[in-house]
Short mmCIF file of C-alpha atoms in Angstrom, two decimals:
data_model
loop_
_atom_site.label_atom_id
_atom_site.label_comp_id
_atom_site.label_asym_id
_atom_site.label_seq_id
_atom_site.Cartn_x
_atom_site.Cartn_y
_atom_site.Cartn_z
CA MET G 15 0.00 0.00 0.00
CA THR G 16 2.96 2.30 0.58
CA SER G 17 3.87 1.87 -3.08
CA ALA G 18 0.28 2.48 -4.17
CA VAL G 19 0.22 5.76 -2.21
CA GLY G 20 3.48 6.80 -3.84
CA VAL G 21 2.21 6.02 -7.34
CA GLY G 22 -0.97 8.02 -6.72
CA GLU G 23 1.07 11.02 -5.56
CA LYS G 24 3.14 11.00 -8.75
CA VAL G 25 0.05 11.61 -10.95
CA ARG G 26 -1.42 14.29 -8.70
CA GLY G 27 -2.06 17.36 -10.81
CA LEU G 28 -2.70 15.29 -13.94
CA THR G 29 -5.93 13.35 -13.33
CA SER G 30 -8.60 15.77 -12.05
CA PRO G 31 -11.58 15.58 -12.04
CA ASN G 32 -10.62 11.93 -11.56
CA PRO G 33 -9.01 11.17 -8.18
CA TRP G 34 -5.24 10.52 -8.21
CA VAL G 35 -5.44 6.84 -7.30
CA GLY G 36 -2.52 4.44 -7.12
CA CYS G 37 -2.72 0.66 -7.44
CA VAL G 38 -0.30 -2.25 -7.07
CA VAL G 39 -0.96 -5.85 -8.09
CA LEU G 40 1.25 -8.30 -6.21
CA GLY G 41 1.28 -10.95 -8.91
CA SER G 42 1.23 -14.68 -8.48
CA ASP G 43 4.80 -14.60 -9.85
CA GLY G 44 5.92 -12.38 -6.93
CA THR G 45 6.30 -9.29 -9.14
CA GLN G 46 4.66 -5.94 -8.34
CA TYR G 47 2.72 -4.31 -11.18
CA PHE G 48 1.89 -0.62 -10.83
CA GLY G 49 -1.00 1.45 -12.17
CA ALA G 50 -2.29 4.98 -11.69
CA THR G 51 -5.51 6.66 -12.76
CA SER G 52 -5.31 8.34 -16.17
CA PRO G 53 -6.56 11.86 -16.93
CA ALA G 54 -10.33 12.18 -17.42
CA GLY G 55 -11.68 9.73 -19.98
CA GLY G 56 -8.91 7.17 -19.46
CA LEU G 57 -8.64 3.99 -17.46
CA HIS G 58 -8.62 3.84 -13.68
CA ALA G 59 -5.57 2.73 -11.69
CA GLU G 60 -6.84 -0.84 -11.14
CA ARG G 61 -7.33 -1.45 -14.86
CA HIS G 62 -3.81 -0.27 -15.68
CA ALA G 63 -2.21 -2.46 -13.01
CA LEU G 64 -4.23 -5.48 -14.16
CA ASN G 65 -3.25 -4.88 -17.78
CA PHE G 66 0.42 -4.82 -16.81
CA ALA G 67 0.03 -7.95 -14.68
CA GLY G 68 -1.72 -10.00 -17.34
CA VAL G 69 -1.95 -13.68 -16.38
CA ALA G 70 0.01 -12.94 -13.18
CA ALA G 71 -3.18 -11.34 -11.81
CA GLN G 72 -4.66 -14.84 -11.37
CA GLY G 73 -4.57 -15.51 -7.62
CA ALA G 74 -2.88 -12.14 -6.96
CA THR G 75 -3.43 -9.53 -4.27
CA LEU G 76 -4.47 -6.07 -5.48
CA PHE G 77 -3.79 -2.93 -3.41
CA SER G 78 -5.74 0.24 -4.29
CA THR G 79 -5.79 3.55 -2.43
CA LEU G 80 -9.50 4.04 -3.28
CA GLU G 81 -12.40 1.60 -3.49
CA PRO G 82 -12.71 0.16 -7.02
CA CYS G 83 -15.74 1.44 -8.89
CA ASP G 84 -18.65 -0.81 -9.84
CA HIS G 85 -20.38 1.36 -12.43
CA GLN G 86 -20.09 1.83 -16.16
CA GLY G 87 -18.82 5.30 -17.03
CA SER G 88 -16.27 6.35 -19.61
CA THR G 89 -14.54 3.08 -18.66
CA SER G 90 -15.95 -0.28 -17.58
CA SER G 91 -16.29 -1.34 -13.95
CA CYS G 92 -12.99 -1.85 -12.14
CA ALA G 93 -14.62 -4.33 -9.75
CA GLU G 94 -15.72 -6.46 -12.71
CA ALA G 95 -12.24 -6.30 -14.23
CA ILE G 96 -10.74 -7.48 -10.92
CA ILE G 97 -13.15 -10.41 -10.78
CA GLU G 98 -12.51 -11.39 -14.41
CA ALA G 99 -8.74 -11.26 -13.83
CA GLY G 100 -9.03 -13.88 -11.06
CA VAL G 101 -7.61 -11.73 -8.26
CA ALA G 102 -7.82 -13.54 -4.90
CA GLU G 103 -7.60 -10.62 -2.46
CA VAL G 104 -8.19 -6.85 -2.60
CA VAL G 105 -6.77 -4.39 -0.05
CA ILE G 106 -8.35 -0.92 -0.09
CA GLY G 107 -7.23 2.30 1.57
CA VAL G 108 -10.55 4.16 1.82
CA GLU G 109 -14.08 3.68 0.57
CA ASP G 110 -15.22 5.97 -2.23
CA PRO G 111 -17.96 8.39 -1.05
CA ASP G 112 -19.11 8.98 -4.64
CA GLU G 113 -22.82 8.13 -4.70
CA ARG G 114 -22.23 5.82 -7.68
CA VAL G 115 -19.78 3.74 -5.63
CA ARG G 116 -20.12 4.12 -1.84
CA GLY G 117 -19.51 0.51 -0.83
CA ARG G 118 -20.87 -1.07 -4.01
CA GLY G 119 -17.39 -1.95 -5.25
CA VAL G 120 -16.59 -3.75 -2.00
CA GLU G 121 -19.94 -5.52 -2.04
CA ARG G 122 -19.48 -6.71 -5.62
CA LEU G 123 -16.02 -8.10 -4.87
CA CYS G 124 -17.25 -9.90 -1.76
CA GLN G 125 -20.15 -11.43 -3.70
CA ALA G 126 -17.61 -12.86 -6.11
CA GLY G 127 -15.80 -14.59 -3.25
CA ILE G 128 -12.82 -12.26 -3.18
CA GLU G 129 -11.32 -11.49 0.25
CA VAL G 130 -11.51 -7.72 0.86
CA ARG G 131 -9.79 -5.61 3.50
CA VAL G 132 -10.58 -1.90 3.91
CA GLY G 133 -8.88 0.87 5.89
CA ILE G 134 -5.20 0.14 5.32
CA PHE G 135 -3.25 3.44 5.65
CA ALA G 136 -6.64 5.19 5.72
CA ASP G 137 -5.43 8.37 7.46
CA GLU G 138 -2.60 8.93 5.00
CA ILE G 139 -4.80 8.25 1.99
CA GLU G 140 -7.62 10.47 3.24
CA GLU G 141 -5.07 13.28 3.49
CA GLN G 142 -3.78 12.56 0.00
CA LEU G 143 -7.27 12.47 -1.56
CA LYS G 144 -8.71 15.24 0.64
CA PRO G 145 -10.01 17.50 -2.19
CA TYR G 146 -11.70 14.61 -4.00
CA LEU G 147 -13.28 13.15 -0.85
CA HIS G 148 -14.43 16.60 0.30
CA HIS G 149 -16.04 17.32 -3.07
CA ARG G 150 -17.89 14.01 -3.11
CA GLN G 151 -19.12 14.50 0.47
CA THR G 152 -20.20 18.17 0.20
CA GLY G 153 -20.58 18.95 -3.50
CA LEU G 154 -18.17 21.87 -2.98
CA PRO G 155 -14.53 22.33 -3.99
CA TYR G 156 -11.82 22.18 -1.36
CA VAL G 157 -10.58 25.74 -0.83
CA VAL G 158 -6.89 26.40 -0.27
CA ALA G 159 -5.60 29.93 0.47
CA LYS G 160 -1.98 30.46 -0.57
CA MET G 161 0.15 33.29 0.81
CA ALA G 162 3.82 34.27 0.95
CA ALA G 163 5.05 36.57 3.70
CA SER G 164 7.90 37.79 5.85
CA LEU G 165 8.28 36.52 9.41
CA ASP G 166 6.37 39.56 10.66
CA GLY G 167 3.42 38.74 8.40
CA ARG G 168 3.93 41.25 5.58
CA THR G 169 3.39 40.42 1.93
CA ALA G 170 4.69 43.66 0.40
CA ALA G 171 6.41 46.92 1.31
CA PRO G 172 4.38 50.11 1.83
CA ASP G 173 5.13 51.11 -1.78
CA GLY G 174 3.60 47.82 -3.00
CA SER G 175 6.87 46.15 -4.05
CA SER G 176 7.00 42.44 -3.21
CA GLN G 177 9.20 40.53 -5.69
CA TRP G 178 10.62 38.37 -4.41
CA ILE G 179 9.88 37.71 -0.75
CA THR G 180 10.35 33.95 -1.04
CA SER G 181 12.98 31.71 -2.64
CA ALA G 182 12.89 30.03 -6.05
CA GLU G 183 12.21 26.69 -4.34
CA ALA G 184 9.12 28.10 -2.61
CA ARG G 185 7.86 29.64 -5.84
CA ALA G 186 8.26 26.32 -7.67
CA ASP G 187 6.29 24.59 -4.92
CA ALA G 188 3.55 27.20 -5.31
CA HIS G 189 3.34 26.31 -9.00
CA LEU G 190 2.91 22.66 -8.02
CA LEU G 191 0.05 23.80 -5.78
CA ARG G 192 -1.49 25.53 -8.80
CA ALA G 193 -1.06 22.39 -10.90
CA CYS G 194 -2.96 20.41 -8.25
CA SER G 195 -5.83 22.92 -8.32
CA ASP G 196 -8.63 23.01 -10.87
CA ALA G 197 -9.21 26.75 -10.51
CA VAL G 198 -7.28 29.77 -9.23
CA ILE G 199 -9.13 32.77 -7.80
CA VAL G 200 -7.82 36.31 -7.34
CA GLY G 201 -9.39 39.71 -6.84
CA ALA G 202 -9.49 42.33 -9.58
CA GLY G 203 -7.29 44.56 -7.43
CA THR G 204 -4.50 41.97 -7.57
CA VAL G 205 -4.83 41.83 -11.35
CA ARG G 206 -4.52 45.60 -11.61
CA ALA G 207 -1.63 45.81 -9.16
CA ASP G 208 0.47 42.77 -10.14
CA ASN G 209 -0.85 41.72 -13.57
CA PRO G 210 -0.23 37.99 -12.82
CA ARG G 211 -0.54 35.21 -15.39
CA LEU G 212 -1.60 32.57 -12.83
CA THR G 213 -0.24 29.74 -14.97
CA VAL G 214 1.86 26.72 -14.06
CA ARG G 215 5.38 27.46 -15.33
CA ASP G 216 7.93 26.46 -12.68
CA TRP G 217 6.87 22.83 -12.20
CA GLN G 218 6.98 19.85 -14.52
CA PRO G 219 5.76 16.35 -13.60
CA GLU G 220 8.11 13.40 -13.93
CA ASP G 221 7.47 10.75 -16.55
CA VAL G 222 4.46 8.78 -15.30
CA THR G 223 3.59 6.99 -18.53
CA ARG G 224 5.04 3.77 -17.03
CA PHE G 225 1.94 3.64 -14.81
CA TRP G 226 -0.47 3.80 -17.77
CA SER G 227 -1.07 0.80 -20.02
CA GLU G 228 -2.59 3.02 -22.70
CA GLN G 229 -1.41 6.27 -24.20
CA ALA G 230 -2.43 9.35 -22.23
CA SER G 231 -1.20 12.92 -21.96
CA SER G 232 1.13 13.72 -19.07
CA GLU G 233 1.22 17.43 -19.90
CA VAL G 234 0.64 19.94 -17.12
CA ARG G 235 -2.98 21.05 -16.84
CA GLN G 236 -3.48 24.79 -16.57
CA PRO G 237 -6.10 25.74 -13.94
CA ARG G 238 -9.14 27.84 -14.71
CA ARG G 239 -8.44 31.47 -13.87
CA ILE G 240 -11.24 33.32 -12.10
CA VAL G 241 -11.14 37.01 -11.21
CA LEU G 242 -13.53 38.57 -8.70
CA GLY G 243 -14.59 41.71 -10.54
CA GLU G 244 -13.98 43.25 -13.96
CA VAL G 245 -10.82 42.36 -15.84
CA PRO G 246 -9.03 44.58 -18.39
CA SER G 247 -9.02 43.00 -21.85
CA ASP G 248 -5.23 43.25 -22.06
CA ALA G 249 -4.52 41.71 -18.61
CA ALA G 250 -1.93 38.92 -18.54
CA VAL G 251 -4.47 36.65 -16.84
CA GLN G 252 -6.64 36.59 -19.97
CA PRO G 253 -8.36 34.43 -21.05
CA CYS G 254 -10.08 34.20 -17.69
CA GLU G 255 -13.52 34.17 -16.10
CA SER G 256 -14.95 37.23 -14.37
CA TRP G 257 -17.26 36.66 -11.37
CA MET G 258 -19.57 39.30 -9.92
CA GLY G 259 -21.74 37.19 -7.58
CA SER G 260 -21.28 35.95 -4.01
CA LEU G 261 -18.48 33.63 -2.97
CA PRO G 262 -20.79 30.80 -1.78
CA GLU G 263 -22.58 30.91 -5.14
CA LEU G 264 -19.26 30.72 -6.94
CA LEU G 265 -18.17 27.67 -4.96
CA GLU G 266 -21.51 25.96 -5.57
CA LYS G 267 -21.16 26.62 -9.30
CA LEU G 268 -17.61 25.31 -9.43
CA GLY G 269 -18.52 22.25 -7.38
CA ALA G 270 -21.36 21.44 -9.78
CA GLU G 271 -18.89 21.73 -12.65
CA GLY G 272 -16.59 19.13 -11.12
CA VAL G 273 -13.93 21.44 -9.67
CA LEU G 274 -12.27 19.53 -6.83
CA GLN G 275 -9.81 22.12 -5.51
CA VAL G 276 -9.76 25.92 -5.66
CA LEU G 277 -6.64 27.93 -4.93
CA VAL G 278 -7.24 31.47 -3.63
CA GLU G 279 -4.08 33.45 -4.33
CA GLY G 280 -5.02 36.96 -3.28
CA GLY G 281 -4.98 39.66 -2.57
CA ALA G 282 -5.31 40.32 1.13
CA SER G 283 -8.88 41.61 0.87
CA THR G 284 -10.02 38.63 -1.22
CA ILE G 285 -8.53 36.14 1.23
CA GLY G 286 -10.14 38.15 4.01
CA GLU G 287 -13.57 37.78 2.37
CA PHE G 288 -13.13 34.02 2.09
CA ALA G 289 -11.88 33.81 5.68
CA ARG G 290 -14.73 35.86 7.18
CA ALA G 291 -17.24 33.69 5.30
CA GLY G 292 -15.63 30.56 6.77
CA LEU G 293 -14.96 29.16 3.30
CA ILE G 294 -11.25 28.33 3.59
CA ASN G 295 -10.41 24.71 4.31
CA ARG G 296 -6.63 25.02 4.31
CA TYR G 297 -3.94 27.69 4.41
CA VAL G 298 -0.55 27.24 2.75
CA ILE G 299 1.85 29.96 3.91
CA TYR G 300 5.39 30.37 2.64
CA ALA G 301 7.33 32.17 5.39
CA ALA G 302 10.56 33.85 4.36
CA PRO G 303 13.41 34.71 6.78
CA ALA G 304 12.82 38.42 6.22
CA VAL G 305 11.50 41.18 8.49
CA PHE G 306 9.93 44.45 7.33
CA GLY G 307 10.21 45.82 10.85
CA GLY G 308 7.05 47.88 11.03
CA ASP G 309 3.26 47.86 10.75
CA ASP G 310 3.00 49.81 7.49
CA GLY G 311 3.71 46.89 5.14
CA LYS G 312 0.91 45.01 3.36
CA PRO G 313 -0.67 42.36 5.64
CA LEU G 314 -1.45 38.73 4.84
CA ILE G 315 -5.18 39.33 5.30
CA SER G 316 -7.00 42.65 5.37
CA GLY G 317 -10.40 43.71 6.68
CA ALA G 318 -12.12 43.14 10.00
CA GLY G 319 -10.90 40.10 11.89
CA ALA G 320 -11.93 38.27 15.05
CA ARG G 321 -13.15 40.63 17.77
CA THR G 322 -12.31 38.32 20.67
CA ILE G 323 -10.01 35.37 21.22
CA GLU G 324 -13.06 33.10 21.27
CA ASP G 325 -13.80 34.08 17.67
CA VAL G 326 -10.34 33.22 16.34
CA THR G 327 -10.36 30.64 13.55
CA ARG G 328 -8.34 27.63 14.58
CA GLY G 329 -6.93 24.58 12.88
CA ARG G 330 -4.02 22.18 12.99
CA PHE G 331 -0.63 22.06 11.33
CA VAL G 332 -0.66 19.19 8.83
CA ASN G 333 2.75 19.89 7.32
CA VAL G 334 5.82 22.01 8.07
CA GLU G 335 8.55 21.81 5.45
CA ARG G 336 11.73 23.65 4.62
CA LEU G 337 11.98 24.87 1.01
CA GLY G 338 15.26 26.55 0.17
CA THR G 339 15.63 29.39 2.65
CA ASP G 340 11.90 29.40 3.47
CA VAL G 341 9.43 27.36 5.51
CA ARG G 342 6.14 26.05 4.13
CA LEU G 343 3.36 25.99 6.73
CA GLU G 344 0.21 24.04 5.95
CA ILE G 345 -2.80 24.48 8.26
CA GLU G 346 -6.14 22.71 8.00
CA ILE G 347 -9.06 24.67 9.47
CA TYR G 348 -11.33 22.89 11.94
CA ASP G 349 -14.56 24.77 11.45
CA ALA G 350 -14.81 26.00 7.86
CA ALA G 351 -18.46 26.94 7.34
CA ARG G 352 -20.42 24.55 5.09
CA CYS G 353 -17.45 22.22 5.03
CA ARG G 354 -18.03 20.20 8.19
#
């Protein structure tokens, strides 16, 4: 299962709206055969691993990070393919909350006399598949707010200059975060001030075609770019989508369109709006070893905040990592509104 988790992580940023699932078939010949879910329209991880295994799948044990599907979509049922291949045992990380699956894959395998175990490395896999699981459970995208700041919480100098607070390693990691998101949201003020492109440029996936038994594109997906407010026709972010409605309505729309993860990149007032509405599920903050030394620099979040300590939004650190000269802090929020 450790290998299956690793394979799934390697295709993250390539498969959405499909989940980034990894699979390993421990063949009857003692060899491990790997598979990962293809981009939308392609085969699921289990089918790839079975194709690589061939006759070695007879009597084998199959490890999958997510419950195999048992419905006919753009590909045939993975559960049926497992049964037809003669697999003897299936080990599953987490059940799939998708209403078309939700235990049906496990039930179908058990009916066929296959031994099934569920919950192996469940905590790690739930963390890995968090945006997908959240979307299937709530119908809403998982919202990540990304910020880069000095140690005293400033994102720019009083004159607005900010390039570059963080290191090249941190900026490359931020592009990976974009690649793993289906949509990027910024305010119109950020577009006017910084004229960002909001594309994935500083990250390239490794060759993952060895996990796919059919030809599929491993090119980087560019996220949808959404601007809150009017956008100049010559802005670098074009082509983009302009949104004038409420934030909850936007998230509902994106969720209905299959967007699994949204990345809110700024500015401070936009992140403040999301925060006050309780819509942020996770913060990713790149902290640089720099100090502005005053209170006149641009803050991480602007607008009215918590009035008392009891109103402070709280969460838990899920990752702390050194990137070049910087530190990446990842915080999951406990009580994001509508996301419980």
